[in-house]
Short mmCIF file of C-alpha atoms and ligand atoms in Angstrom, two decimals:
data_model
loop_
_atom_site.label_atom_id
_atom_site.label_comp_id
_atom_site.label_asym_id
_atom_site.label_seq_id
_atom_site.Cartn_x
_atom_site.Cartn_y
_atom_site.Cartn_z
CA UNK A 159 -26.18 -232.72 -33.60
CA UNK A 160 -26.54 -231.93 -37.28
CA UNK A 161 -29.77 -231.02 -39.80
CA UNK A 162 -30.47 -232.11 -42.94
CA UNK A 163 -31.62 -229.75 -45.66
CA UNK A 164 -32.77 -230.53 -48.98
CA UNK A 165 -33.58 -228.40 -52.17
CA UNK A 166 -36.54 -229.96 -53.85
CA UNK A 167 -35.92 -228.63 -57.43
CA UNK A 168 -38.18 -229.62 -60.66
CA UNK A 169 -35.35 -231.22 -61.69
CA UNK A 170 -32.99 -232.31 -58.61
CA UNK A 171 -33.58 -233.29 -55.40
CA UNK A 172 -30.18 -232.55 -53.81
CA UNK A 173 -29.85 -233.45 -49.53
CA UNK A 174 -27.10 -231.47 -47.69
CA UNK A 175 -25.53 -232.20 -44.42
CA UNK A 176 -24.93 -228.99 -41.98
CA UNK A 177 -23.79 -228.19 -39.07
CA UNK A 178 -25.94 -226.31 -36.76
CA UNK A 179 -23.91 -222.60 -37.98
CA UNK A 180 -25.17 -223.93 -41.19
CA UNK A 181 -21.34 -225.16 -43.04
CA UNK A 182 -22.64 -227.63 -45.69
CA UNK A 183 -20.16 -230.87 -44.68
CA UNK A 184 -22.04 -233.10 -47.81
CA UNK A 185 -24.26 -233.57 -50.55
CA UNK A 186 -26.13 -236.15 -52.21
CA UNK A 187 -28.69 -235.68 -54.91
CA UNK A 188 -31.30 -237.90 -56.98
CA UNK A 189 -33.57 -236.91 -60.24
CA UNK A 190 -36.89 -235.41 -58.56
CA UNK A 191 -40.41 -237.40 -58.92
CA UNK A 192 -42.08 -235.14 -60.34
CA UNK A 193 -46.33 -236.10 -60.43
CA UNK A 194 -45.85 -238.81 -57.60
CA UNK A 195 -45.90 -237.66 -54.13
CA UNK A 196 -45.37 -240.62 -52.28
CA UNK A 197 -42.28 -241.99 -54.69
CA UNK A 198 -40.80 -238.68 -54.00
CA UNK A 199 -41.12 -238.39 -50.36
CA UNK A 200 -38.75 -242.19 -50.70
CA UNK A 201 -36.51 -240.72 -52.68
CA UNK A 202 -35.86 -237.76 -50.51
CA UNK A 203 -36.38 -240.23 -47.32
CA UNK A 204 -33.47 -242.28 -49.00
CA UNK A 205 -31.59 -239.68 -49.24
CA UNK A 206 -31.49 -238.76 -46.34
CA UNK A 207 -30.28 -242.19 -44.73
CA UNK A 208 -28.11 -242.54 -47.39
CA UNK A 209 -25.89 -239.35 -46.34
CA UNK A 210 -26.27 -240.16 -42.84
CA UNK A 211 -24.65 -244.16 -43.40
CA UNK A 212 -22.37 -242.04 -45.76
CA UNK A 213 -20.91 -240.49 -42.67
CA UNK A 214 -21.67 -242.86 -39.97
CA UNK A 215 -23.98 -239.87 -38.38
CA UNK A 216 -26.88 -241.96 -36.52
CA UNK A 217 -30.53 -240.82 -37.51
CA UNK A 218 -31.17 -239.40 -33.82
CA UNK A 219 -27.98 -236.98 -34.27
CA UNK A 220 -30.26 -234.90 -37.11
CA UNK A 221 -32.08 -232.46 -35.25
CA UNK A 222 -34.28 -230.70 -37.99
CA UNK A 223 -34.64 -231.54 -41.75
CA UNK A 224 -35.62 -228.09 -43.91
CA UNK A 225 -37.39 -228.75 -47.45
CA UNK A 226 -36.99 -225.47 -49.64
CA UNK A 227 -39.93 -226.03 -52.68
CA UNK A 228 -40.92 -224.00 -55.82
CA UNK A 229 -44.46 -223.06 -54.46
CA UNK A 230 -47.02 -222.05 -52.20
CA UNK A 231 -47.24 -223.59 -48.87
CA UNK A 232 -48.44 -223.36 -45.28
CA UNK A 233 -45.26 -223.70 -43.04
CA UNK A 234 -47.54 -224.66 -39.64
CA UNK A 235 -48.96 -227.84 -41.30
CA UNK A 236 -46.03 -228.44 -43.10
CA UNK A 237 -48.00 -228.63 -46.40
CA UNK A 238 -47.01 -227.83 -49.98
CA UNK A 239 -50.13 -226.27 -51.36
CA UNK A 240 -49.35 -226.02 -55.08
CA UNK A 241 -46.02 -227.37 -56.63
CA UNK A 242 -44.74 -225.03 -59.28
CA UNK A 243 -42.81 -227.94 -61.32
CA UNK A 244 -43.52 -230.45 -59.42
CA UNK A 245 -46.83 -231.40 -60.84
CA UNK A 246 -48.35 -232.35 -57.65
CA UNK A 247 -50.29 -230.09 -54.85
CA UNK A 248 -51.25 -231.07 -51.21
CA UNK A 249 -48.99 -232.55 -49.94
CA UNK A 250 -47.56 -232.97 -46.20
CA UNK A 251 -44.02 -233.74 -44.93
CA UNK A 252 -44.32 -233.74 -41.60
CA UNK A 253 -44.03 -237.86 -41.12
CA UNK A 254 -42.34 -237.86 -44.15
CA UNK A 255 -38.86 -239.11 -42.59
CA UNK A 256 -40.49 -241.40 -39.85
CA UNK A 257 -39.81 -243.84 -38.60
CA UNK A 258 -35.74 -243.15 -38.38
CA UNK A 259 -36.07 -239.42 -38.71
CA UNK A 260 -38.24 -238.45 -35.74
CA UNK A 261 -36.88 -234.35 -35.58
CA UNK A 262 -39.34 -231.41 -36.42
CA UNK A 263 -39.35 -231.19 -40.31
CA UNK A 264 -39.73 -227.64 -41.83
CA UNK A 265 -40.59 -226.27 -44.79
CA UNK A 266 -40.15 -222.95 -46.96
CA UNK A 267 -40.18 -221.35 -50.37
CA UNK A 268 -36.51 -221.78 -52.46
CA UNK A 269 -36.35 -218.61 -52.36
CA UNK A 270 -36.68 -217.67 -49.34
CA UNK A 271 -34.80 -220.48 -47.82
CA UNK A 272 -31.66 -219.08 -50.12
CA UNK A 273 -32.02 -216.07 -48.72
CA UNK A 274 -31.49 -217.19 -45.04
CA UNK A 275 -28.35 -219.43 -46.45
CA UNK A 276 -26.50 -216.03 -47.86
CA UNK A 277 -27.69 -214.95 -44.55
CA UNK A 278 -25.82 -217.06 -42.74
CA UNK A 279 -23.16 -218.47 -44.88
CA UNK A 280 -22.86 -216.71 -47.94
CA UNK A 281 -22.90 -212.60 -48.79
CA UNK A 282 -25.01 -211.68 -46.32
CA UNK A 283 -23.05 -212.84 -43.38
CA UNK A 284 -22.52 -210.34 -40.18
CA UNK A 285 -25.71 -208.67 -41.60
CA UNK A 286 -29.03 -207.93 -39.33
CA UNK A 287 -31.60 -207.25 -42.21
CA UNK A 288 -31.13 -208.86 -45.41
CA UNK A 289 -32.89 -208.86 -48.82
CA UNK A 290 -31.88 -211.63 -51.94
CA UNK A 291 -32.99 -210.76 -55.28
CA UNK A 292 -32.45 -213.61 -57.59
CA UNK A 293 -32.70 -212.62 -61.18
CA UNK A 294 -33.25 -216.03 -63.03
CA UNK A 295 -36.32 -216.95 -65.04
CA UNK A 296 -38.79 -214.97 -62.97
CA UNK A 297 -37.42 -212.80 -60.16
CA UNK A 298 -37.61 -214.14 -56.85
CA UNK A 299 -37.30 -212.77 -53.37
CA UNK A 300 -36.68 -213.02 -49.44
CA UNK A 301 -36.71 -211.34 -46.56
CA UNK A 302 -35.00 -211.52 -43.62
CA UNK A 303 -35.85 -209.20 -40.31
CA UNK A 304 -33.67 -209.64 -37.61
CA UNK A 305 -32.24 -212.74 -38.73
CA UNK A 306 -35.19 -214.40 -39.43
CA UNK A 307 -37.50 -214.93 -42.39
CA UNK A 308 -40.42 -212.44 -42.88
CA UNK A 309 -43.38 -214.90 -44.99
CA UNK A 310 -46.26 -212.72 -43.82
CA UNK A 311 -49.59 -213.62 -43.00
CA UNK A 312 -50.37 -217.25 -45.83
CA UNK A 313 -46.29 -217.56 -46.06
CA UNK A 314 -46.19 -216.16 -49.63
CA UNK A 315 -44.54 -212.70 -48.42
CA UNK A 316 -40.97 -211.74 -50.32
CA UNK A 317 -42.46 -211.63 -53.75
CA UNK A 318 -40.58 -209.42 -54.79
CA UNK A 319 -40.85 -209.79 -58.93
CA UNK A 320 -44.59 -208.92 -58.73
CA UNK A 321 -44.00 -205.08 -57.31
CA UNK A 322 -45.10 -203.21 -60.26
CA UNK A 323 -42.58 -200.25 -60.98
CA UNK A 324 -44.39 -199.69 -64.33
CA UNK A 325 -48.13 -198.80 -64.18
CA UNK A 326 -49.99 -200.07 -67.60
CA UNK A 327 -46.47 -202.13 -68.04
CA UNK A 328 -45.92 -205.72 -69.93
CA UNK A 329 -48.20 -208.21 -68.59
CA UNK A 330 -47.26 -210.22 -66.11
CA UNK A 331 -48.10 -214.08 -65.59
CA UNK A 332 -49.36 -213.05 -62.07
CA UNK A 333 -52.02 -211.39 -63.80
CA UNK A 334 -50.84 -207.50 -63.32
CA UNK A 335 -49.29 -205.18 -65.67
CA UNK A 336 -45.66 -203.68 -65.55
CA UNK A 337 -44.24 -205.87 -62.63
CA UNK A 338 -40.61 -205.87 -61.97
CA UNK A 339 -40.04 -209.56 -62.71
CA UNK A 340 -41.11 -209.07 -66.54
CA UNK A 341 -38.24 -206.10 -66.57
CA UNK A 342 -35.85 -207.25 -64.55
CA UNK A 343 -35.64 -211.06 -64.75
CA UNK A 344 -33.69 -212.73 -67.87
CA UNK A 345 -36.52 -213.00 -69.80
CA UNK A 346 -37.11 -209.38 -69.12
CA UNK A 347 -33.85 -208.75 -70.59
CA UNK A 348 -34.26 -210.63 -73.34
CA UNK A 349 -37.78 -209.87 -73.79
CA UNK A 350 -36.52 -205.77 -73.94
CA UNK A 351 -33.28 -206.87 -76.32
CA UNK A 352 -36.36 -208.69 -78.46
CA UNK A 353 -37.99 -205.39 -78.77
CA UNK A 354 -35.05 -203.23 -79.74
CA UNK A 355 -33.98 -205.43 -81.99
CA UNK A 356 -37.18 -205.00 -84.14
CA UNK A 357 -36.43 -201.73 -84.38
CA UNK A 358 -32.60 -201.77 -84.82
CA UNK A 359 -31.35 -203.41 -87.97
CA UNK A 360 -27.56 -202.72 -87.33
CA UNK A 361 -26.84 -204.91 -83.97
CA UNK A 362 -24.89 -207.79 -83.99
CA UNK A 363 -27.64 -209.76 -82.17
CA UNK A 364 -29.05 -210.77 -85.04
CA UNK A 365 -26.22 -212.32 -86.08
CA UNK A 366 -26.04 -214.13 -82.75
CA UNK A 367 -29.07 -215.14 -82.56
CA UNK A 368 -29.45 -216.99 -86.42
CA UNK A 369 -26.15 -218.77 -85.18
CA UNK A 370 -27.79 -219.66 -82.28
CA UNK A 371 -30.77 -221.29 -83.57
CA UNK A 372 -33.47 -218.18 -83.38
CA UNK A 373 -32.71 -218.24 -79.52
CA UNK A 374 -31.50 -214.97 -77.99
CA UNK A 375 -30.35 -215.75 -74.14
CA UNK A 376 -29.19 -213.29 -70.98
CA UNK A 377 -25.73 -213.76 -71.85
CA UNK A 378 -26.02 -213.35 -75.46
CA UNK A 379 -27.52 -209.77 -74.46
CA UNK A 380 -24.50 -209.04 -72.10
CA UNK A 381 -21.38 -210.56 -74.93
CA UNK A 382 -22.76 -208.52 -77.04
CA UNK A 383 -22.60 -205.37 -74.93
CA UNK A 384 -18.76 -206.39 -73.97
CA UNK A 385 -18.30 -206.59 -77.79
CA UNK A 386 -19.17 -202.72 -77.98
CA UNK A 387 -22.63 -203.19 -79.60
CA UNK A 388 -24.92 -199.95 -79.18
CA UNK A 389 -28.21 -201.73 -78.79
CA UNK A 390 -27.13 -204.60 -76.35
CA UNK A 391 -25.65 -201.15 -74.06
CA UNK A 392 -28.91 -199.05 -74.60
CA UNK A 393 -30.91 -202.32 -73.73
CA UNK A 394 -28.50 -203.01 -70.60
CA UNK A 395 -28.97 -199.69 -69.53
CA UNK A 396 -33.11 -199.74 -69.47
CA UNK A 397 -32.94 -203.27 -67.78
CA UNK A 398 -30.30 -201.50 -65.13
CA UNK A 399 -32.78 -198.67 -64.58
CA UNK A 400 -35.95 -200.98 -64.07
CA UNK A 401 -33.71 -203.02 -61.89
CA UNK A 402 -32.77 -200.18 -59.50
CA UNK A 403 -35.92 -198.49 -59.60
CA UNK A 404 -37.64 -201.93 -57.48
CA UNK A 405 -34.29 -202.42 -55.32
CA UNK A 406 -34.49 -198.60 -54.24
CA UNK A 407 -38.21 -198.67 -53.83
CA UNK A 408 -37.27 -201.86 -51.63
CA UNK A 409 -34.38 -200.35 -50.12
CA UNK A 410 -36.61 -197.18 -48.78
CA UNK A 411 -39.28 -199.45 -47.61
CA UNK A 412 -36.95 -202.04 -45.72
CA UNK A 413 -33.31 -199.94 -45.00
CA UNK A 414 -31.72 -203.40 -45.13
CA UNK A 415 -28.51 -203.94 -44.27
CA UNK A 416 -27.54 -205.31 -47.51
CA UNK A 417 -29.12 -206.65 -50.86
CA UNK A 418 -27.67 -209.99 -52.26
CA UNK A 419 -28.47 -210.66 -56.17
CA UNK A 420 -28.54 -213.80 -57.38
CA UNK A 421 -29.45 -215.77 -60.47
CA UNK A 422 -28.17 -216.18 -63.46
CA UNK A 423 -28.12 -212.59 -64.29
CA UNK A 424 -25.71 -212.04 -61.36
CA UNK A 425 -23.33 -213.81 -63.37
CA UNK A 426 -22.77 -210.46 -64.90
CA UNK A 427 -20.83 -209.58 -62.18
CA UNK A 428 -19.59 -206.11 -61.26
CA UNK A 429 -20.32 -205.05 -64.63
CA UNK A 430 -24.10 -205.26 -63.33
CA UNK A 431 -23.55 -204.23 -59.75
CA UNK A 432 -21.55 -201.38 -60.42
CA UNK A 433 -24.46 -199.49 -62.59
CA UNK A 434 -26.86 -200.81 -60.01
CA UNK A 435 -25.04 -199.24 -57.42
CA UNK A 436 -24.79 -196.26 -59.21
CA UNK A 437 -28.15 -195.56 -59.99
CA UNK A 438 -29.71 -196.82 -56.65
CA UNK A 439 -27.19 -194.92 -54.56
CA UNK A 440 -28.72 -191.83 -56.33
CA UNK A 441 -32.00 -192.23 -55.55
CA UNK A 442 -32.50 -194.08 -52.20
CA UNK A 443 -33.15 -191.78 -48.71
CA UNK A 444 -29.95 -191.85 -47.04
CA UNK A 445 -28.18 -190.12 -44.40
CA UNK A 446 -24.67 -191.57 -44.20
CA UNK A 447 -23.06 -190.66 -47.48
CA UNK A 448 -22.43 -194.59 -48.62
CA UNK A 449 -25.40 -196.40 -50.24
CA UNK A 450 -26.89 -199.87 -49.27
CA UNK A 451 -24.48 -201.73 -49.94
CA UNK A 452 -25.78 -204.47 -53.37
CA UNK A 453 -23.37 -207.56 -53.32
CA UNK A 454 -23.32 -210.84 -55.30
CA UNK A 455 -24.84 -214.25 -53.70
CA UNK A 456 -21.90 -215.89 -53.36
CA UNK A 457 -23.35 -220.09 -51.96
CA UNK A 458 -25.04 -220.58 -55.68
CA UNK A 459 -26.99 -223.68 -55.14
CA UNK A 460 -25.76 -224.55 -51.81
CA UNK A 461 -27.88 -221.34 -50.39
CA UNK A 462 -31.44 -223.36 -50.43
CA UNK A 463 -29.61 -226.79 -49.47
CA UNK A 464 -27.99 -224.08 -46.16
CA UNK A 465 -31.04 -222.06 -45.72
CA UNK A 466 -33.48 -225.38 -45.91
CA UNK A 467 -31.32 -226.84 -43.22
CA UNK A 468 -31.69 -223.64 -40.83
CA UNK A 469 -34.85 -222.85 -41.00
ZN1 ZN B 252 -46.47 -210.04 -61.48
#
């Protein structure tokens, strides 16, 4: 037996083929539909078949097929409530892959179902209790308990980003003030780089930015810092402070086992985790001497495609 799992992007549809221990043997991916249920329930119902015939796997062999989506959902009707990027809302899947596809089909936020693929396959592997922090555009969460995922009462638990860890803080799209997401997210950093810069004439960000078309990104933030500039540190260092502030409060509610970051911002590297580790090692309640261990995701896109196909 195998399962199928597919990460429903706003871009990408991509379908994986895993084994039951979740090792991703394929992948196969299509430009999503956004706006058009029904054309994109074909495309990913193509897909499907297509990596099956692909490797002569017949359709009764796939014993679950996992959607991860950008949204809000209700995981016992298999229903995607609202479709961040997708331009559509209510939607089912449950008879989506019928009539050749006649296993349970199962669905789950991205983020969450990334965080059950480091779980399994990726960073978080030989761990109990897990947390991924993925540090992109907004910063997303999940949470897995005893090897599975906690989604709370409506299946919107793990939101992580919207813990506020400044009171009275920069608004947040979620409609509070001085959540970690609009800190700790790349447009957090960038958004805090923004601000120094106003005040700091003598950074070479400027510089970078009017060669870059007025756009100031993550990584232009983090060169710059490499390059020995004083703002891009100071800013570095307040976004690494914000940062470990919500994974310690996190870490003190939850004692996981380990805390994967992901994201672009991860990208960083150990020049990110090792501050992080410093600072939250500092703080958090501890009894053994060694801190919660804070490693890199290490699947990149394959987590959802993984953790979509285990759920
Ligand atoms: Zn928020």
């Amino acid at each position: 037996m195998m399962r199928l799992g597919i990460d429903l992007g706003g871009t990408n549809t991509v379908v994986g083929l895993c084994t039951l221990d979740g090792v991703l043997m394929d992948k196969i991916s299509a430009p999503t539909k956004t706006g058009d249920p029904d054309g994109l329930c074909a495309v990913m119902h193509d897909l499907c078949r297509d990596l099956c015939d692909k490797h002569n796997i017949p359709y009764s062999e796939i014993e679950q097929i996992g959607i991860g989506l950008p949204g809000t959902l209700v995981k016992a009707t298999c229903t995607l409530t609202f479709g961040t990027n997708l331009g559509m809302s209510n939607v089912c899947f449950a008879h989506a892959f019928e009539p050749e596809f006649n296993c349970p089909v199962n669905i789950d936020n991205d983020a969450n179902c990334a965080a059950l693929g480091e779980f399994h396959g990726g960073a978080g592997r030989g761990t109990r209790n897990l947390l991924m922090v993925t540090l992109g555009t907004g910063v997303g969460g999940g949470i897995v308990l005893e090897g599975k995922l906690y989604t709370g009462r409506e299946d919107i638990a793990g939101e992580i980003g919207h813990m506020v860890i400044v009171p009275n803080g920069a608004p947040c799209n979620c409609g509070r003030h001085g959540c970690l997401e609009t800190y700790a997210s790349a447009t957090g950093l960038i958004r805090l780089a923004r601000e120094a810069m106003e005040q700091c004439p003598d950074t070479c960000l400027h510089a970078m930015v009017q060669e870059n078309g007025g756009k100031l990104t993550a990584k232009m933030v983090c060169d710059a810092r490499d390059a020995g500039d004083a703002l891009a540190d100071r800013v570095f260092n307040d976004y690494c402070d914000y940062l470990a502030c919500g994974l310690t409060n996190l870490i003190n509610v939850f004692q996981p086992d380990a805390i994967v970051i992901g994201g672009g911002v991860a990208g960083y590297g150990e020049k990110l985790l090792m501050p992080l580790r410093e600072r939250v090692h500092a703080q958090q309640f501890k009894i053994a001497p060694e801190g919660t261990p804070i490693v890199a995701a290490t699947l990149g896109n394959d987590a959802g495609i993984i953790g979509a196909a285990l759920l």
